[in-house]
Short mmCIF file of C-alpha atoms in Angstrom, two decimals:
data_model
loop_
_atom_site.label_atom_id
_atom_site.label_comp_id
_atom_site.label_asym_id
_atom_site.label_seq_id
_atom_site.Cartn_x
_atom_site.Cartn_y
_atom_site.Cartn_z
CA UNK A 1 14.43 140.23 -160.30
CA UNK A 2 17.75 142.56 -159.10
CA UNK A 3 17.44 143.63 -155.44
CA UNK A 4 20.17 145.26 -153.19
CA UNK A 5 22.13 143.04 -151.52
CA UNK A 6 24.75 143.35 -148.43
CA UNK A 7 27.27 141.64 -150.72
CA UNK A 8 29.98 140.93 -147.73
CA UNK A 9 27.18 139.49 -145.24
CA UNK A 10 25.69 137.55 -148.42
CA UNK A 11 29.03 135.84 -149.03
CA UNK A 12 29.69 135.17 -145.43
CA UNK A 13 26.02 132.82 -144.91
CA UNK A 14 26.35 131.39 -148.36
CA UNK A 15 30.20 130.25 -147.43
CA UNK A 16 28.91 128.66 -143.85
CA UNK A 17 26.04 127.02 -146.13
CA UNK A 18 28.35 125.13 -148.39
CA UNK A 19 30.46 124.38 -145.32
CA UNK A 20 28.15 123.19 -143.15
CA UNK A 21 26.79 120.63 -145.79
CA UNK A 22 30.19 119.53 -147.05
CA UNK A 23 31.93 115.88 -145.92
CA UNK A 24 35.41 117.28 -145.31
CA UNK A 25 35.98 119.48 -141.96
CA UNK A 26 36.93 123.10 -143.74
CA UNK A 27 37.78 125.91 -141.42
CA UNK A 28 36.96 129.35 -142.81
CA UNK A 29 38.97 132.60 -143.21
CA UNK A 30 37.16 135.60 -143.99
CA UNK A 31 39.36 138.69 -144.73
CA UNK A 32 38.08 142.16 -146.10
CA UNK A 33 40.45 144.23 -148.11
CA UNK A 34 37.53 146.87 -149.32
CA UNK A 35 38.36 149.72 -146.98
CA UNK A 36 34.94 149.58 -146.29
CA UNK A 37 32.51 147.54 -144.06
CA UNK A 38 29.31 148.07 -146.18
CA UNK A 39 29.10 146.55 -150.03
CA UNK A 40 25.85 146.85 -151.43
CA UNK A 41 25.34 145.08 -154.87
CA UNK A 42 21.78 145.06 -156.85
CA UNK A 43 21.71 141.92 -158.46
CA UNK A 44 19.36 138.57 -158.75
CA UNK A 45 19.39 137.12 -155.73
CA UNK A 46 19.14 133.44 -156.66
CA UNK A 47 21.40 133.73 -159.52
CA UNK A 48 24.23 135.53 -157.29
CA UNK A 49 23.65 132.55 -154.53
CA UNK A 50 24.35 129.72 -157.50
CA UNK A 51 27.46 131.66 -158.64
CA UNK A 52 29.20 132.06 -155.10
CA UNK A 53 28.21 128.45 -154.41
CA UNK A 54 29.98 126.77 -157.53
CA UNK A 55 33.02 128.98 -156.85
CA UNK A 56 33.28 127.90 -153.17
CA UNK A 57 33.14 124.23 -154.11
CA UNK A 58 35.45 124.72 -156.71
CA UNK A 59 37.66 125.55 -154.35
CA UNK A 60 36.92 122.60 -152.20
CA UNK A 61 37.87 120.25 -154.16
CA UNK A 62 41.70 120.72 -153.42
CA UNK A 63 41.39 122.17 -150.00
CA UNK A 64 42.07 119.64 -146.86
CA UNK A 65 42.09 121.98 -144.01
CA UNK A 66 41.17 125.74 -144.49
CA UNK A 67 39.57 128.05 -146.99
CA UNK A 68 41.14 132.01 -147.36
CA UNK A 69 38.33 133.89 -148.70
CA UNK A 70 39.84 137.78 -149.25
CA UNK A 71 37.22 140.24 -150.73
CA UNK A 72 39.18 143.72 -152.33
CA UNK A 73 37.76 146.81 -154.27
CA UNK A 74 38.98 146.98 -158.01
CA UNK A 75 37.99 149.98 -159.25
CA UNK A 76 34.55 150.38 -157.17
CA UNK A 77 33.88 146.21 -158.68
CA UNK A 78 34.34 143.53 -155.35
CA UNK A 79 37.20 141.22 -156.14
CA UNK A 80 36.75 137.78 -154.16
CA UNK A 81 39.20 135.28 -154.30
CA UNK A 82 39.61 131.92 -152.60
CA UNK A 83 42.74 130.34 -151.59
CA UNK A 84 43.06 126.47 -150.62
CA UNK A 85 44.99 125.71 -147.55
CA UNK A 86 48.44 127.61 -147.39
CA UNK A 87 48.82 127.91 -151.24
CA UNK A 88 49.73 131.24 -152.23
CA UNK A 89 47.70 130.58 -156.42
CA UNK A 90 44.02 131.29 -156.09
CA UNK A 91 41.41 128.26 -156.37
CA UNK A 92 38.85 130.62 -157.58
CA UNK A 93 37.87 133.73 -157.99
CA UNK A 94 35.19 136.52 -159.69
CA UNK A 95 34.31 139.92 -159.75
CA UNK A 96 30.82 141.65 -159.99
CA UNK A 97 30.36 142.12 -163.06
CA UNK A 98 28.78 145.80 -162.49
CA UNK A 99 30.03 148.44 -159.82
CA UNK A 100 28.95 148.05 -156.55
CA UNK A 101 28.04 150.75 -153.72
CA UNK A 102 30.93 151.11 -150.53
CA UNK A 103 30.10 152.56 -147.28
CA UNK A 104 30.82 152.27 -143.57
CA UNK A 105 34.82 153.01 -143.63
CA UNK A 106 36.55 150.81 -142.22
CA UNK A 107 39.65 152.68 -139.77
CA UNK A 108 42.22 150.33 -139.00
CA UNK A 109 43.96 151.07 -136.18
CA UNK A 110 47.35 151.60 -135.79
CA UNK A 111 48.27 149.97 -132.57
CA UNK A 112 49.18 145.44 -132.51
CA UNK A 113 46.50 143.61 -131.68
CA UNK A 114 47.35 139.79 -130.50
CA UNK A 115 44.18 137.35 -130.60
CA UNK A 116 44.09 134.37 -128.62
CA UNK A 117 41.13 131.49 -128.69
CA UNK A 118 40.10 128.37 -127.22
CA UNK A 119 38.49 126.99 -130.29
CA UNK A 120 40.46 124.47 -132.84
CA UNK A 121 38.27 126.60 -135.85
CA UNK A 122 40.09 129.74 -134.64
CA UNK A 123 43.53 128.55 -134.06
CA UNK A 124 43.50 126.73 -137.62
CA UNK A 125 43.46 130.17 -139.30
CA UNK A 126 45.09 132.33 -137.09
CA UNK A 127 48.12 131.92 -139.18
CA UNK A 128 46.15 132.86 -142.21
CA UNK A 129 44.52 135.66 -140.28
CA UNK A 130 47.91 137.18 -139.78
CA UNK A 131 49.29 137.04 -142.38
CA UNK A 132 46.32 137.81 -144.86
CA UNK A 133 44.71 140.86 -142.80
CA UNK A 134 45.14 144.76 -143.31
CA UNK A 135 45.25 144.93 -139.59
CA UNK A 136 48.09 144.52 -137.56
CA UNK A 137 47.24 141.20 -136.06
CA UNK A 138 50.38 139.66 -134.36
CA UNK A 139 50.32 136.25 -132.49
CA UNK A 140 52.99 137.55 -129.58
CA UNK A 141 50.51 138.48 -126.59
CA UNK A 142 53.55 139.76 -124.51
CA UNK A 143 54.27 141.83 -127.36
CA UNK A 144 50.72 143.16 -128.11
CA UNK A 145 48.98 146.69 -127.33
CA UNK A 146 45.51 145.17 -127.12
CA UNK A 147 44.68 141.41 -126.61
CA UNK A 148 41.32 139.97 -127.85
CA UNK A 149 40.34 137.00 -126.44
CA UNK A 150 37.70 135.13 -128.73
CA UNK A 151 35.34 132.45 -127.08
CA UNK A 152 32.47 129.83 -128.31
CA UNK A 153 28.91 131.05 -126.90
CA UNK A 154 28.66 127.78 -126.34
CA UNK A 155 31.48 127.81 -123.99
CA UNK A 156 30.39 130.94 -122.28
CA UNK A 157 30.58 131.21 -118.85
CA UNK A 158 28.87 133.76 -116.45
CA UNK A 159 30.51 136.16 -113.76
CA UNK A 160 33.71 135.08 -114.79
CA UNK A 161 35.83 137.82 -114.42
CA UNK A 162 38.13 138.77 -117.71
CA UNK A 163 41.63 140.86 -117.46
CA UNK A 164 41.19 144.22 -117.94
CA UNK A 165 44.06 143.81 -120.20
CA UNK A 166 41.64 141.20 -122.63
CA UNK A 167 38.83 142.31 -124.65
CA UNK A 168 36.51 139.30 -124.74
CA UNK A 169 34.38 138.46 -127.30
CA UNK A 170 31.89 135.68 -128.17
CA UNK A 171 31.14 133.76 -131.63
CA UNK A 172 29.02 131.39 -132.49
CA UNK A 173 28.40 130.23 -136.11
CA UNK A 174 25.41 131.64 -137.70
CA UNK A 175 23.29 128.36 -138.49
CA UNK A 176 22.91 128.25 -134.48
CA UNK A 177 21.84 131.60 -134.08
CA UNK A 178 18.47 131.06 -133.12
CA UNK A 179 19.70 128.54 -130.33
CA UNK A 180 22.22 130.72 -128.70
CA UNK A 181 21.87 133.10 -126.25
CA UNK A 182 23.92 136.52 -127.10
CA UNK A 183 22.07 139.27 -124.56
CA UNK A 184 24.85 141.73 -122.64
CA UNK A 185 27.78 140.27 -124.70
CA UNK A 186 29.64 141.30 -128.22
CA UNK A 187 28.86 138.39 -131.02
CA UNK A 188 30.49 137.44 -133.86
CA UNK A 189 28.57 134.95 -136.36
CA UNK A 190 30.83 132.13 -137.71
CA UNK A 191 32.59 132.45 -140.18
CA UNK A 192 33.76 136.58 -139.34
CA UNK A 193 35.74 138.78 -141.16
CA UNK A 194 38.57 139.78 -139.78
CA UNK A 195 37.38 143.20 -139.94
CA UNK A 196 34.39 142.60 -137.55
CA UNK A 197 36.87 141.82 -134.92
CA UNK A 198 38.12 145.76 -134.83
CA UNK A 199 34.42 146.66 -135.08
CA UNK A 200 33.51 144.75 -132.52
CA UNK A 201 36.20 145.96 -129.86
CA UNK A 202 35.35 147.29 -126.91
CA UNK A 203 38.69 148.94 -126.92
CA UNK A 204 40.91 150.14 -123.83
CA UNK A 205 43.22 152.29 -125.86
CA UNK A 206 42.41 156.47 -126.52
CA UNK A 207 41.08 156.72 -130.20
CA UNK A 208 43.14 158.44 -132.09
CA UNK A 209 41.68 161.74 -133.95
CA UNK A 210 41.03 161.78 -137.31
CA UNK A 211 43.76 163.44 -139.73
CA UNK A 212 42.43 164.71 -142.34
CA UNK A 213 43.53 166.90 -145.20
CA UNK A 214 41.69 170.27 -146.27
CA UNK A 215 42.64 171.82 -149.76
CA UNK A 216 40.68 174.84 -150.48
CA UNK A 217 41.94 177.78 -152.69
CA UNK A 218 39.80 180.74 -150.50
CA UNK A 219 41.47 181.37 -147.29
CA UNK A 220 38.73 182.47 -145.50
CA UNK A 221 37.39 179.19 -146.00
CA UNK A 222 40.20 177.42 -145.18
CA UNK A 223 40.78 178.91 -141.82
CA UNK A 224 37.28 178.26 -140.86
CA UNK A 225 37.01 175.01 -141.64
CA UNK A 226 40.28 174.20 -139.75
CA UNK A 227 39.02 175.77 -136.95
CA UNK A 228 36.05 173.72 -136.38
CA UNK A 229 37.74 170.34 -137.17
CA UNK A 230 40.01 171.13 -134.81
CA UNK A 231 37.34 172.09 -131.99
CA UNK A 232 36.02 168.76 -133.03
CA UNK A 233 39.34 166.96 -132.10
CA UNK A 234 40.70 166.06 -135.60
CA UNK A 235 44.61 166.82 -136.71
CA UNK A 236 44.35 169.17 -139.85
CA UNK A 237 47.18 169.50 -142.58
CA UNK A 238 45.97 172.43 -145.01
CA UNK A 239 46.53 172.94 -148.49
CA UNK A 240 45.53 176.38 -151.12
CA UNK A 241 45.51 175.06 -153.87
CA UNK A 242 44.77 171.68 -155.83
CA UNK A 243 48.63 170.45 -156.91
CA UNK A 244 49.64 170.96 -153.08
CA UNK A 245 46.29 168.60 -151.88
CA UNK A 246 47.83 165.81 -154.53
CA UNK A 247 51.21 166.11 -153.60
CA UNK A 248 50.73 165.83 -149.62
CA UNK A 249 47.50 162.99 -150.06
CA UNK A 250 51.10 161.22 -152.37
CA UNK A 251 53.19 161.46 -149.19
CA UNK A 252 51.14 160.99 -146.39
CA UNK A 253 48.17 158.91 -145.68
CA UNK A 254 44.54 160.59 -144.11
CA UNK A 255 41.41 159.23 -142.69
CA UNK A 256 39.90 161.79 -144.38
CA UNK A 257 40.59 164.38 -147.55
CA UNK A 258 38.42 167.12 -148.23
CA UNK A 259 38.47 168.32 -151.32
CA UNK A 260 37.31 172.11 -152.06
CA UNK A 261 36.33 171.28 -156.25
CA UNK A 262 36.82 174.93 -157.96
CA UNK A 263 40.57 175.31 -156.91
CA UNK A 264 42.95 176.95 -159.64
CA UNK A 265 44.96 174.04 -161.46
CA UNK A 266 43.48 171.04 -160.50
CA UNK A 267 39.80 170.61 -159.27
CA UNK A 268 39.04 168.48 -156.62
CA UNK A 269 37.52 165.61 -158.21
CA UNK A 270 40.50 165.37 -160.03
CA UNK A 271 43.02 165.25 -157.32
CA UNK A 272 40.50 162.33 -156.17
CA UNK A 273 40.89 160.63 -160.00
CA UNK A 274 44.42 160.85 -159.56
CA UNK A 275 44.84 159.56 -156.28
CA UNK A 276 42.87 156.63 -156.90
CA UNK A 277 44.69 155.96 -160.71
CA UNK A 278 48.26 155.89 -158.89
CA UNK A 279 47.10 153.57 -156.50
CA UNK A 280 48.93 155.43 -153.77
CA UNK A 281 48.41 155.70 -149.80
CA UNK A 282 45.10 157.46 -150.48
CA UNK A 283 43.10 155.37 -152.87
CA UNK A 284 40.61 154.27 -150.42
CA UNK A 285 40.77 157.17 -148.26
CA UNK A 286 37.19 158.92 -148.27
CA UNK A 287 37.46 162.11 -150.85
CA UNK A 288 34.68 164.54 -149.63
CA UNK A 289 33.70 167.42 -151.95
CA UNK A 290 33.13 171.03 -150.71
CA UNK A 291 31.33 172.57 -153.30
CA UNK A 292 28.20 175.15 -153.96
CA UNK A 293 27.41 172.92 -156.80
CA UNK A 294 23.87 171.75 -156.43
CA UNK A 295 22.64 170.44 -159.86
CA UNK A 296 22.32 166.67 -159.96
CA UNK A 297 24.56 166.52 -163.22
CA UNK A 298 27.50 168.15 -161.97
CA UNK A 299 27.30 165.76 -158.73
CA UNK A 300 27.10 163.07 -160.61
CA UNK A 301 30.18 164.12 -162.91
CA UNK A 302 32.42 164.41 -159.03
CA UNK A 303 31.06 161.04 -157.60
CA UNK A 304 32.53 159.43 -161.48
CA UNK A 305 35.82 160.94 -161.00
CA UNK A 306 36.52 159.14 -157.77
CA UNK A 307 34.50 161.86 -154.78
CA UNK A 308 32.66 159.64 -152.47
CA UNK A 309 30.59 161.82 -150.47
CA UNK A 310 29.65 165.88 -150.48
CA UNK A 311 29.29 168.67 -148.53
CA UNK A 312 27.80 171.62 -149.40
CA UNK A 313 29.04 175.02 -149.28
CA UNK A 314 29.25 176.84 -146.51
CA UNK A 315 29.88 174.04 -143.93
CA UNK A 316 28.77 174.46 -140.62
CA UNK A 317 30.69 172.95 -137.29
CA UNK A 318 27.30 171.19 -136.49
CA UNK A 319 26.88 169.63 -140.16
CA UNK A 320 30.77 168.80 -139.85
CA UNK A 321 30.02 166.90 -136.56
CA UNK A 322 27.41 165.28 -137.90
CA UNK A 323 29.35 164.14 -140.69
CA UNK A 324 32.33 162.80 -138.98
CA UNK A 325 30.47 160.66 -136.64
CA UNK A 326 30.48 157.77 -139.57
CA UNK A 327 34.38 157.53 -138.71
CA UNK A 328 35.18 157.78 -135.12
CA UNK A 329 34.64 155.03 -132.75
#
């Protein structure tokens, strides 16, 4: 029987499964290269668990000291490969054999982040961490914007005080869940992503606004729409007409692109087809369709050529709001 599954947290307790019944000491790297921190994949639950655990243990059996697991969208499939150690070949690796359903963007953010640990598990992959990760992980503290200091729950210790130049935050591994006390504090379950360390930042630095990109052929529209973004704290680059929306999304990289579909030249759905084909800056930026289409064929026909969500015509500053609250911290 096929069932939705939360593919990334599926792989995650199946990987500290095999681990945790295995003779040789393996420490884990996690590292998510979807853009995204939602994957949601309808498959047979049992069958899916079998798979991931023969692939883990074929990678294994020529590991001695660490596992790189990196997960990466290929073409709206989930890519996972395994490395052994510090080899660059891959032990192992799949892909779902269907498509599988992304959500939760993930924005990285631009400033260095330097992360420092008292555990042996954490300082065995930091190297791997670095060097594997999408964000900008460095191991220099002195030379860091932010500083994330990672500790064992089991090594927690109350009313100590913490630099206000350190975000703390706790792990423990998930098979001791039950036996761990994680009220008032930030948790990560063993083994994380390196992605869930971003999420999980309590962070000291201003958020950046959103940039996002607005192509729509009516002006009236336009202007309106830039207006309220703007009230709502984002940094707008405009374009009137399709060609101008491709060539900009080729040079410059958005959180965001919204993509009016009926613009002279070249729709919207396919300046998303072609940003995602050339594999540019912009492949796994968010492409949001303004449209008055409403029938469920012609959505369906946007979401295939590479739109991933929709907004109906006219937009209103309150359903924009809404909207953007999915990315911004």
């Amino acid at each position: 029987m096929k069932i939705k599954v939360e593919l990334l947290e599926f792989i995650q307790c199946v990987l500290a499964n095999v681990l945790r019944q295995h003779d040789k000491k393996i420490a884990p790297c996690l590292i998510n290269k979807t853009g995204f921190y939602s994957v949601v994949y309808q498959c047979n639950p049992s069958f899916m668990h079998q798979q991931l655990n023969e692939l883990i243990l074929q990678a294994l059996n020529v590991a001695q000291h660490q596992l790189v697991v990196v997960v990466t969208n290929k073409n709206k499939h989930l890519e996972l490969s395994i490395f052994a150690d510090d080899n660059q070949e891959v032990a192992a690796q799949c892909t779902t054999p269907e498509k599988v359903t992304y959500s939760q963007a993930i924005k990285l953010p631009s400033h260095t982040i330097a992360v420092q640990a008292t555990s042996s598990q954490i300082n065995t992959i930091m190297a791997s961490l670095i060097s594997h990760s999408m964000v900008n992980f460095i191991s220099s503290i002195e030379q860091a914007d932010q500083c994330i200091s990672l500790i064992d729950a089991k090594d927690i210790v109350k009313n100590v005080p913490v630099s206000a130049n350190v975000t703390t935050i706790q792990f423990c591994e998930i098979s001791k869940v039950s036996n761990t006390d994680i009220s008032d504090t930030n948790t990560l379950f063993w083994p994380f992503y390196d992605t869930d360390i971003i999420n999980m930042m309590d962070t000291k630095i201003t958020p950046e606004p959103l940039c996002i990109l607005i192509a729509d052929d009516s002006i009236p529209s336009l202007i309106a729409t830039k207006a309220m973004l703007e009230k709502l704290g984002c940094k707008v680059v405009t374009a009137n007409d399709g060609a101008r929306a491709l060539a900009l999304a080729q040079q410059q990289q958005f959180d965001l692109l919204l993509l009016d579909e009926r613009m002279p030249g070249l729709y919207g759905s396919d300046v998303a087809k072609q940003l995602i084909e050339q594999d540019g800056v912009n492949r796994l930026t968010p492409k949001v369709s303004l449209t008055g289409l409403t029938e469920p064929e012609e959505i369906t026909q946007l979401f295939s050529k590479g739109i991933t969500h929709y907004l109906e015509k006219p937009v209103t500053k309150l359903a924009l709001e809404h909207f953007l609250t999915q990315w911004q911290a």
